Amino acid sequence: MNLKNALILIVTFFLTACSTFNNPLDIFKSSVPVIETSQVPDANQPIEQFTIKAKFAYSRDSKGGSGRLIWRYENNQDEIDIFSPFNNQIAKIIYAPNEKKIIDTNGKILSGNDFDQYIESLFGKNIQPDLFRHLITNNVERIKDLRKEDNGVNRTTHFYNNEWNIVIDAFKTQDNLTIPSKISLTHDTFSFNFILEEIISIAGK
């Protein structure tokens, strides 16, 4: 076999191998277009399940971090794949009423206090997934001690409790269902921003 044929064989093998591995981000290639708006009717229709792509960033004083995620919520269970800003998967979060665990890149399963500590290492603070899920699924009344602040628009976009100041800056709409697309949390010198990039699927009651 001459050098030219060998190179063709190597390139063919590489392309074939790449096509056989499932890239989690491939799910977004066929995503449904959505409409973004800063003011939406105060419908608050509960969301039963969703699959979304989002990015996040946090800062505390001079330190911070960021990443991306794929979040699936169905049958009262969250499954969240966490990626670095360069789309390398670094962890998977499983969050359900009777189970919460993290699977790291080495396949190690973390639960209990290890779960909370790893969440803090990912997000800069121990932010449990259900906080954002309640906001995304229009179930803010489930957030402990949450109060609303009237901001003069069709739908409440400012909430707060003893721990968080929460502001929703924008929404995305798909299939007549509307969910927050830009959420910011602040507490003292800590800030966390969650931006929904794409809705893959969404279903209401």
PDB file of C-alpha atoms in Angstrom:
ATOM      1  CA  MET A   1       0.000   0.000   0.000  1.00  0.00           C
ATOM      2  CA  ASN A   2       1.485   3.359  -1.021  1.00  0.00           C
ATOM      3  CA  LEU A   3       1.466   6.475   1.167  1.00  0.00           C
ATOM      4  CA  LYS A   4      -1.453   8.115  -0.671  1.00  0.00           C
ATOM      5  CA  ASN A   5      -3.728   5.118  -0.230  1.00  0.00           C
ATOM      6  CA  ALA A   6      -2.711   4.797   3.405  1.00  0.00           C
ATOM      7  CA  LEU A   7      -3.628   8.423   4.095  1.00  0.00           C
ATOM      8  CA  ILE A   8      -7.013   7.982   2.390  1.00  0.00           C
ATOM      9  CA  LEU A   9      -7.678   4.904   4.532  1.00  0.00           C
ATOM     10  CA  ILE A  10      -6.748   6.731   7.752  1.00  0.00           C
ATOM     11  CA  VAL A  11      -8.947   9.738   6.916  1.00  0.00           C
ATOM     12  CA  THR A  12     -11.863   7.458   6.001  1.00  0.00           C
ATOM     13  CA  PHE A  13     -11.494   5.528   9.252  1.00  0.00           C
ATOM     14  CA  PHE A  14     -11.347   8.749  11.294  1.00  0.00           C
ATOM     15  CA  LEU A  15     -14.482  10.195   9.712  1.00  0.00           C
ATOM     16  CA  THR A  16     -16.343   6.911  10.156  1.00  0.00           C
ATOM     17  CA  ALA A  17     -15.304   6.679  13.811  1.00  0.00           C
ATOM     18  CA  CYS A  18     -16.407  10.262  14.482  1.00  0.00           C
ATOM     19  CA  SER A  19     -19.824   9.605  12.993  1.00  0.00           C
ATOM     20  CA  THR A  20     -20.412   6.600  15.247  1.00  0.00           C
ATOM     21  CA  PHE A  21     -20.028   8.488  18.526  1.00  0.00           C
ATOM     22  CA  ASN A  22     -23.106  10.300  19.807  1.00  0.00           C
ATOM     23  CA  ASN A  23     -22.411  13.947  20.451  1.00  0.00           C
ATOM     24  CA  PRO A  24     -24.868  15.251  23.082  1.00  0.00           C
ATOM     25  CA  LEU A  25     -24.939  18.609  21.306  1.00  0.00           C
ATOM     26  CA  ASP A  26     -26.334  17.018  18.125  1.00  0.00           C
ATOM     27  CA  ILE A  27     -29.770  17.276  19.746  1.00  0.00           C
ATOM     28  CA  PHE A  28     -29.756  21.018  19.019  1.00  0.00           C
ATOM     29  CA  LYS A  29     -29.323  20.729  15.249  1.00  0.00           C
ATOM     30  CA  SER A  30     -33.045  20.096  14.769  1.00  0.00           C
ATOM     31  CA  SER A  31     -34.341  22.380  17.499  1.00  0.00           C
ATOM     32  CA  VAL A  32     -37.572  24.293  16.931  1.00  0.00           C
ATOM     33  CA  PRO A  33     -37.227  28.088  16.448  1.00  0.00           C
ATOM     34  CA  VAL A  34     -38.626  30.150  19.317  1.00  0.00           C
ATOM     35  CA  ILE A  35     -39.708  33.740  19.772  1.00  0.00           C
ATOM     36  CA  GLU A  36     -38.108  35.835  22.487  1.00  0.00           C
ATOM     37  CA  THR A  37     -39.904  38.733  24.111  1.00  0.00           C
ATOM     38  CA  SER A  38     -39.374  40.893  27.182  1.00  0.00           C
ATOM     39  CA  GLN A  39     -43.092  41.125  27.999  1.00  0.00           C
ATOM     40  CA  VAL A  40     -45.533  38.221  27.810  1.00  0.00           C
ATOM     41  CA  PRO A  41     -49.082  37.658  29.092  1.00  0.00           C
ATOM     42  CA  ASP A  42     -49.294  36.552  32.698  1.00  0.00           C
ATOM     43  CA  ALA A  43     -50.474  33.078  31.686  1.00  0.00           C
ATOM     44  CA  ASN A  44     -48.179  31.085  33.984  1.00  0.00           C
ATOM     45  CA  GLN A  45     -49.329  27.790  32.525  1.00  0.00           C
ATOM     46  CA  PRO A  46     -47.471  24.990  34.352  1.00  0.00           C
ATOM     47  CA  ILE A  47     -44.891  23.085  32.321  1.00  0.00           C
ATOM     48  CA  GLU A  48     -44.962  19.298  32.762  1.00  0.00           C
ATOM     49  CA  GLN A  49     -41.751  18.399  30.955  1.00  0.00           C
ATOM     50  CA  PHE A  50     -38.984  20.020  28.950  1.00  0.00           C
ATOM     51  CA  THR A  51     -35.625  19.552  27.295  1.00  0.00           C
ATOM     52  CA  ILE A  52     -33.503  22.665  26.975  1.00  0.00           C
ATOM     53  CA  LYS A  53     -30.028  23.887  26.176  1.00  0.00           C
ATOM     54  CA  ALA A  54     -28.681  26.663  28.418  1.00  0.00           C
ATOM     55  CA  LYS A  55     -25.539  28.379  29.563  1.00  0.00           C
ATOM     56  CA  PHE A  56     -24.621  29.811  32.940  1.00  0.00           C
ATOM     57  CA  ALA A  57     -22.057  32.069  34.538  1.00  0.00           C
ATOM     58  CA  TYR A  58     -21.382  33.073  38.133  1.00  0.00           C
ATOM     59  CA  SER A  59     -19.145  35.515  39.956  1.00  0.00           C
ATOM     60  CA  ARG A  60     -18.199  36.251  43.530  1.00  0.00           C
ATOM     61  CA  ASP A  61     -15.859  39.187  44.109  1.00  0.00           C
ATOM     62  CA  SER A  62     -13.012  38.627  41.632  1.00  0.00           C
ATOM     63  CA  LYS A  63     -13.688  34.918  41.030  1.00  0.00           C
ATOM     64  CA  GLY A  64     -16.143  33.217  38.717  1.00  0.00           C
ATOM     65  CA  GLY A  65     -16.906  30.443  36.270  1.00  0.00           C
ATOM     66  CA  SER A  66     -19.198  29.428  33.436  1.00  0.00           C
ATOM     67  CA  GLY A  67     -20.480  26.446  31.483  1.00  0.00           C
ATOM     68  CA  ARG A  68     -23.290  24.986  29.416  1.00  0.00           C
ATOM     69  CA  LEU A  69     -25.894  22.326  30.066  1.00  0.00           C
ATOM     70  CA  ILE A  70     -28.517  20.069  28.584  1.00  0.00           C
ATOM     71  CA  TRP A  71     -31.465  19.762  30.948  1.00  0.00           C
ATOM     72  CA  ARG A  72     -34.202  17.152  30.631  1.00  0.00           C
ATOM     73  CA  TYR A  73     -37.128  17.158  33.033  1.00  0.00           C
ATOM     74  CA  GLU A  74     -39.730  14.396  32.832  1.00  0.00           C
ATOM     75  CA  ASN A  75     -41.694  12.212  35.268  1.00  0.00           C
ATOM     76  CA  ASN A  76     -40.631  14.404  38.190  1.00  0.00           C
ATOM     77  CA  GLN A  77     -36.919  13.807  37.534  1.00  0.00           C
ATOM     78  CA  ASP A  78     -34.183  16.165  36.378  1.00  0.00           C
ATOM     79  CA  GLU A  79     -31.296  14.880  34.291  1.00  0.00           C
ATOM     80  CA  ILE A  80     -28.719  17.587  33.650  1.00  0.00           C
ATOM     81  CA  ASP A  81     -25.559  17.127  31.593  1.00  0.00           C
ATOM     82  CA  ILE A  82     -22.980  19.784  32.497  1.00  0.00           C
ATOM     83  CA  PHE A  83     -20.372  20.921  29.966  1.00  0.00           C
ATOM     84  CA  SER A  84     -17.381  23.219  30.105  1.00  0.00           C
ATOM     85  CA  PRO A  85     -17.479  26.421  27.998  1.00  0.00           C
ATOM     86  CA  PHE A  86     -15.705  24.330  25.335  1.00  0.00           C
ATOM     87  CA  ASN A  87     -18.486  21.702  25.344  1.00  0.00           C
ATOM     88  CA  ASN A  88     -16.531  18.990  27.155  1.00  0.00           C
ATOM     89  CA  GLN A  89     -18.872  17.074  29.446  1.00  0.00           C
ATOM     90  CA  ILE A  90     -17.782  17.277  33.065  1.00  0.00           C
ATOM     91  CA  ALA A  91     -20.713  15.813  35.025  1.00  0.00           C
ATOM     92  CA  LYS A  92     -24.252  14.454  34.953  1.00  0.00           C
ATOM     93  CA  ILE A  93     -26.767  15.432  37.638  1.00  0.00           C
ATOM     94  CA  ILE A  94     -29.692  13.157  38.521  1.00  0.00           C
ATOM     95  CA  TYR A  95     -32.232  14.910  40.743  1.00  0.00           C
ATOM     96  CA  ALA A  96     -35.497  13.304  41.881  1.00  0.00           C
ATOM     97  CA  PRO A  97     -37.610  13.261  45.078  1.00  0.00           C
ATOM     98  CA  ASN A  98     -35.983  10.030  46.282  1.00  0.00           C
ATOM     99  CA  GLU A  99     -32.587  10.373  44.664  1.00  0.00           C
ATOM    100  CA  LYS A 100     -29.989  13.001  43.997  1.00  0.00           C
ATOM    101  CA  LYS A 101     -26.570  12.146  42.678  1.00  0.00           C
ATOM    102  CA  ILE A 102     -23.792  13.352  40.420  1.00  0.00           C
ATOM    103  CA  ILE A 103     -21.770  11.180  38.074  1.00  0.00           C
ATOM    104  CA  ASP A 104     -18.394  12.766  37.340  1.00  0.00           C
ATOM    105  CA  THR A 105     -16.187  12.230  34.291  1.00  0.00           C
ATOM    106  CA  ASN A 106     -14.509   9.239  35.955  1.00  0.00           C
ATOM    107  CA  GLY A 107     -17.832   7.517  36.576  1.00  0.00           C
ATOM    108  CA  LYS A 108     -17.677   8.222  40.307  1.00  0.00           C
ATOM    109  CA  ILE A 109     -21.102   8.671  41.919  1.00  0.00           C
ATOM    110  CA  LEU A 110     -21.432  11.499  44.434  1.00  0.00           C
ATOM    111  CA  SER A 111     -24.371  11.847  46.820  1.00  0.00           C
ATOM    112  CA  GLY A 112     -25.237  13.371  50.193  1.00  0.00           C
ATOM    113  CA  ASN A 113     -22.779  16.036  51.321  1.00  0.00           C
ATOM    114  CA  ASP A 114     -20.542  15.205  48.349  1.00  0.00           C
ATOM    115  CA  PHE A 115     -23.437  16.124  46.050  1.00  0.00           C
ATOM    116  CA  ASP A 116     -23.865  19.547  47.670  1.00  0.00           C
ATOM    117  CA  GLN A 117     -20.128  20.258  47.614  1.00  0.00           C
ATOM    118  CA  TYR A 118     -19.848  19.319  43.934  1.00  0.00           C
ATOM    119  CA  ILE A 119     -22.851  21.512  43.073  1.00  0.00           C
ATOM    120  CA  GLU A 120     -21.074  24.405  44.776  1.00  0.00           C
ATOM    121  CA  SER A 121     -17.902  23.703  42.784  1.00  0.00           C
ATOM    122  CA  LEU A 122     -19.921  23.770  39.534  1.00  0.00           C
ATOM    123  CA  PHE A 123     -22.120  26.799  40.194  1.00  0.00           C
ATOM    124  CA  GLY A 124     -20.164  28.776  42.774  1.00  0.00           C
ATOM    125  CA  LYS A 125     -22.841  28.206  45.423  1.00  0.00           C
ATOM    126  CA  ASN A 126     -25.030  25.303  46.521  1.00  0.00           C
ATOM    127  CA  ILE A 127     -27.909  26.094  44.137  1.00  0.00           C
ATOM    128  CA  GLN A 128     -30.266  23.123  43.990  1.00  0.00           C
ATOM    129  CA  PRO A 129     -31.784  22.380  40.544  1.00  0.00           C
ATOM    130  CA  ASP A 130     -35.369  22.693  41.775  1.00  0.00           C
ATOM    131  CA  LEU A 131     -34.934  26.456  42.264  1.00  0.00           C
ATOM    132  CA  PHE A 132     -34.533  27.009  38.520  1.00  0.00           C
ATOM    133  CA  ARG A 133     -37.002  24.261  37.649  1.00  0.00           C
ATOM    134  CA  HIS A 134     -39.754  25.984  39.633  1.00  0.00           C
ATOM    135  CA  LEU A 135     -39.028  29.186  37.703  1.00  0.00           C
ATOM    136  CA  ILE A 136     -38.878  27.416  34.322  1.00  0.00           C
ATOM    137  CA  THR A 137     -42.066  25.406  34.880  1.00  0.00           C
ATOM    138  CA  ASN A 138     -44.015  28.426  36.207  1.00  0.00           C
ATOM    139  CA  ASN A 139     -44.308  26.993  39.724  1.00  0.00           C
ATOM    140  CA  VAL A 140     -42.698  29.842  41.656  1.00  0.00           C
ATOM    141  CA  GLU A 141     -45.077  29.300  44.590  1.00  0.00           C
ATOM    142  CA  ARG A 142     -43.049  26.175  45.406  1.00  0.00           C
ATOM    143  CA  ILE A 143     -39.938  28.225  46.184  1.00  0.00           C
ATOM    144  CA  LYS A 144     -39.690  28.675  49.933  1.00  0.00           C
ATOM    145  CA  ASP A 145     -40.777  32.086  51.266  1.00  0.00           C
ATOM    146  CA  LEU A 146     -40.750  33.628  47.791  1.00  0.00           C
ATOM    147  CA  ARG A 147     -42.373  37.043  47.422  1.00  0.00           C
ATOM    148  CA  LYS A 148     -43.257  38.946  44.272  1.00  0.00           C
ATOM    149  CA  GLU A 149     -42.507  42.556  43.479  1.00  0.00           C
ATOM    150  CA  ASP A 150     -44.901  44.417  41.207  1.00  0.00           C
ATOM    151  CA  ASN A 151     -42.872  45.786  38.303  1.00  0.00           C
ATOM    152  CA  GLY A 152     -45.653  47.247  36.170  1.00  0.00           C
ATOM    153  CA  VAL A 153     -45.506  44.733  33.305  1.00  0.00           C
ATOM    154  CA  ASN A 154     -47.933  42.016  32.279  1.00  0.00           C
ATOM    155  CA  ARG A 155     -46.084  39.325  34.139  1.00  0.00           C
ATOM    156  CA  THR A 156     -44.134  39.387  37.393  1.00  0.00           C
ATOM    157  CA  THR A 157     -40.404  39.310  36.717  1.00  0.00           C
ATOM    158  CA  HIS A 158     -38.931  40.181  40.119  1.00  0.00           C
ATOM    159  CA  PHE A 159     -38.989  37.832  43.113  1.00  0.00           C
ATOM    160  CA  TYR A 160     -37.097  37.645  46.371  1.00  0.00           C
ATOM    161  CA  ASN A 161     -36.842  35.707  49.620  1.00  0.00           C
ATOM    162  CA  ASN A 162     -34.429  35.655  52.544  1.00  0.00           C
ATOM    163  CA  GLU A 163     -31.691  34.149  50.361  1.00  0.00           C
ATOM    164  CA  TRP A 164     -32.167  35.309  46.777  1.00  0.00           C
ATOM    165  CA  ASN A 165     -33.010  38.341  44.712  1.00  0.00           C
ATOM    166  CA  ILE A 166     -34.374  36.885  41.440  1.00  0.00           C
ATOM    167  CA  VAL A 167     -34.942  38.814  38.218  1.00  0.00           C
ATOM    168  CA  ILE A 168     -36.327  37.399  34.961  1.00  0.00           C
ATOM    169  CA  ASP A 169     -35.084  39.546  32.068  1.00  0.00           C
ATOM    170  CA  ALA A 170     -36.654  37.754  29.082  1.00  0.00           C
ATOM    171  CA  PHE A 171     -38.836  34.861  27.965  1.00  0.00           C
ATOM    172  CA  LYS A 172     -39.006  32.354  25.135  1.00  0.00           C
ATOM    173  CA  THR A 173     -42.238  31.057  23.671  1.00  0.00           C
ATOM    174  CA  GLN A 174     -42.919  27.777  21.907  1.00  0.00           C
ATOM    175  CA  ASP A 175     -46.216  26.000  21.154  1.00  0.00           C
ATOM    176  CA  ASN A 176     -48.096  28.728  23.076  1.00  0.00           C
ATOM    177  CA  LEU A 177     -46.056  27.947  26.196  1.00  0.00           C
ATOM    178  CA  THR A 178     -43.818  30.627  27.706  1.00  0.00           C
ATOM    179  CA  ILE A 179     -40.842  30.095  29.988  1.00  0.00           C
ATOM    180  CA  PRO A 180     -38.121  32.396  31.366  1.00  0.00           C
ATOM    181  CA  SER A 181     -35.030  32.572  29.177  1.00  0.00           C
ATOM    182  CA  LYS A 182     -32.810  34.965  31.155  1.00  0.00           C
ATOM    183  CA  ILE A 183     -32.708  34.596  34.943  1.00  0.00           C
ATOM    184  CA  SER A 184     -30.331  36.289  37.360  1.00  0.00           C
ATOM    185  CA  LEU A 185     -29.815  35.443  41.017  1.00  0.00           C
ATOM    186  CA  THR A 186     -27.930  37.650  43.440  1.00  0.00           C
ATOM    187  CA  HIS A 187     -27.010  37.249  47.089  1.00  0.00           C
ATOM    188  CA  ASP A 188     -24.550  39.656  48.716  1.00  0.00           C
ATOM    189  CA  THR A 189     -21.471  39.616  46.432  1.00  0.00           C
ATOM    190  CA  PHE A 190     -22.551  36.456  44.587  1.00  0.00           C
ATOM    191  CA  SER A 191     -24.346  36.595  41.225  1.00  0.00           C
ATOM    192  CA  PHE A 192     -25.527  33.809  38.943  1.00  0.00           C
ATOM    193  CA  ASN A 193     -26.893  34.175  35.419  1.00  0.00           C
ATOM    194  CA  PHE A 194     -28.853  31.482  33.593  1.00  0.00           C
ATOM    195  CA  ILE A 195     -29.557  31.929  29.871  1.00  0.00           C
ATOM    196  CA  LEU A 196     -31.803  29.521  28.011  1.00  0.00           C
ATOM    197  CA  GLU A 197     -30.368  29.163  24.509  1.00  0.00           C
ATOM    198  CA  GLU A 198     -32.786  26.710  22.922  1.00  0.00           C
ATOM    199  CA  ILE A 199     -35.980  24.836  23.743  1.00  0.00           C
ATOM    200  CA  ILE A 200     -35.746  21.329  22.301  1.00  0.00           C
ATOM    201  CA  SER A 201     -39.144  20.168  23.531  1.00  0.00           C
ATOM    202  CA  ILE A 202     -41.732  21.434  25.964  1.00  0.00           C
ATOM    203  CA  ALA A 203     -45.131  20.229  27.138  1.00  0.00           C
ATOM    204  CA  GLY A 204     -47.754  21.660  29.463  1.00  0.00           C
ATOM    205  CA  LYS A 205     -50.756  20.171  31.225  1.00  0.00           C
TER     206      LYS A 205
END
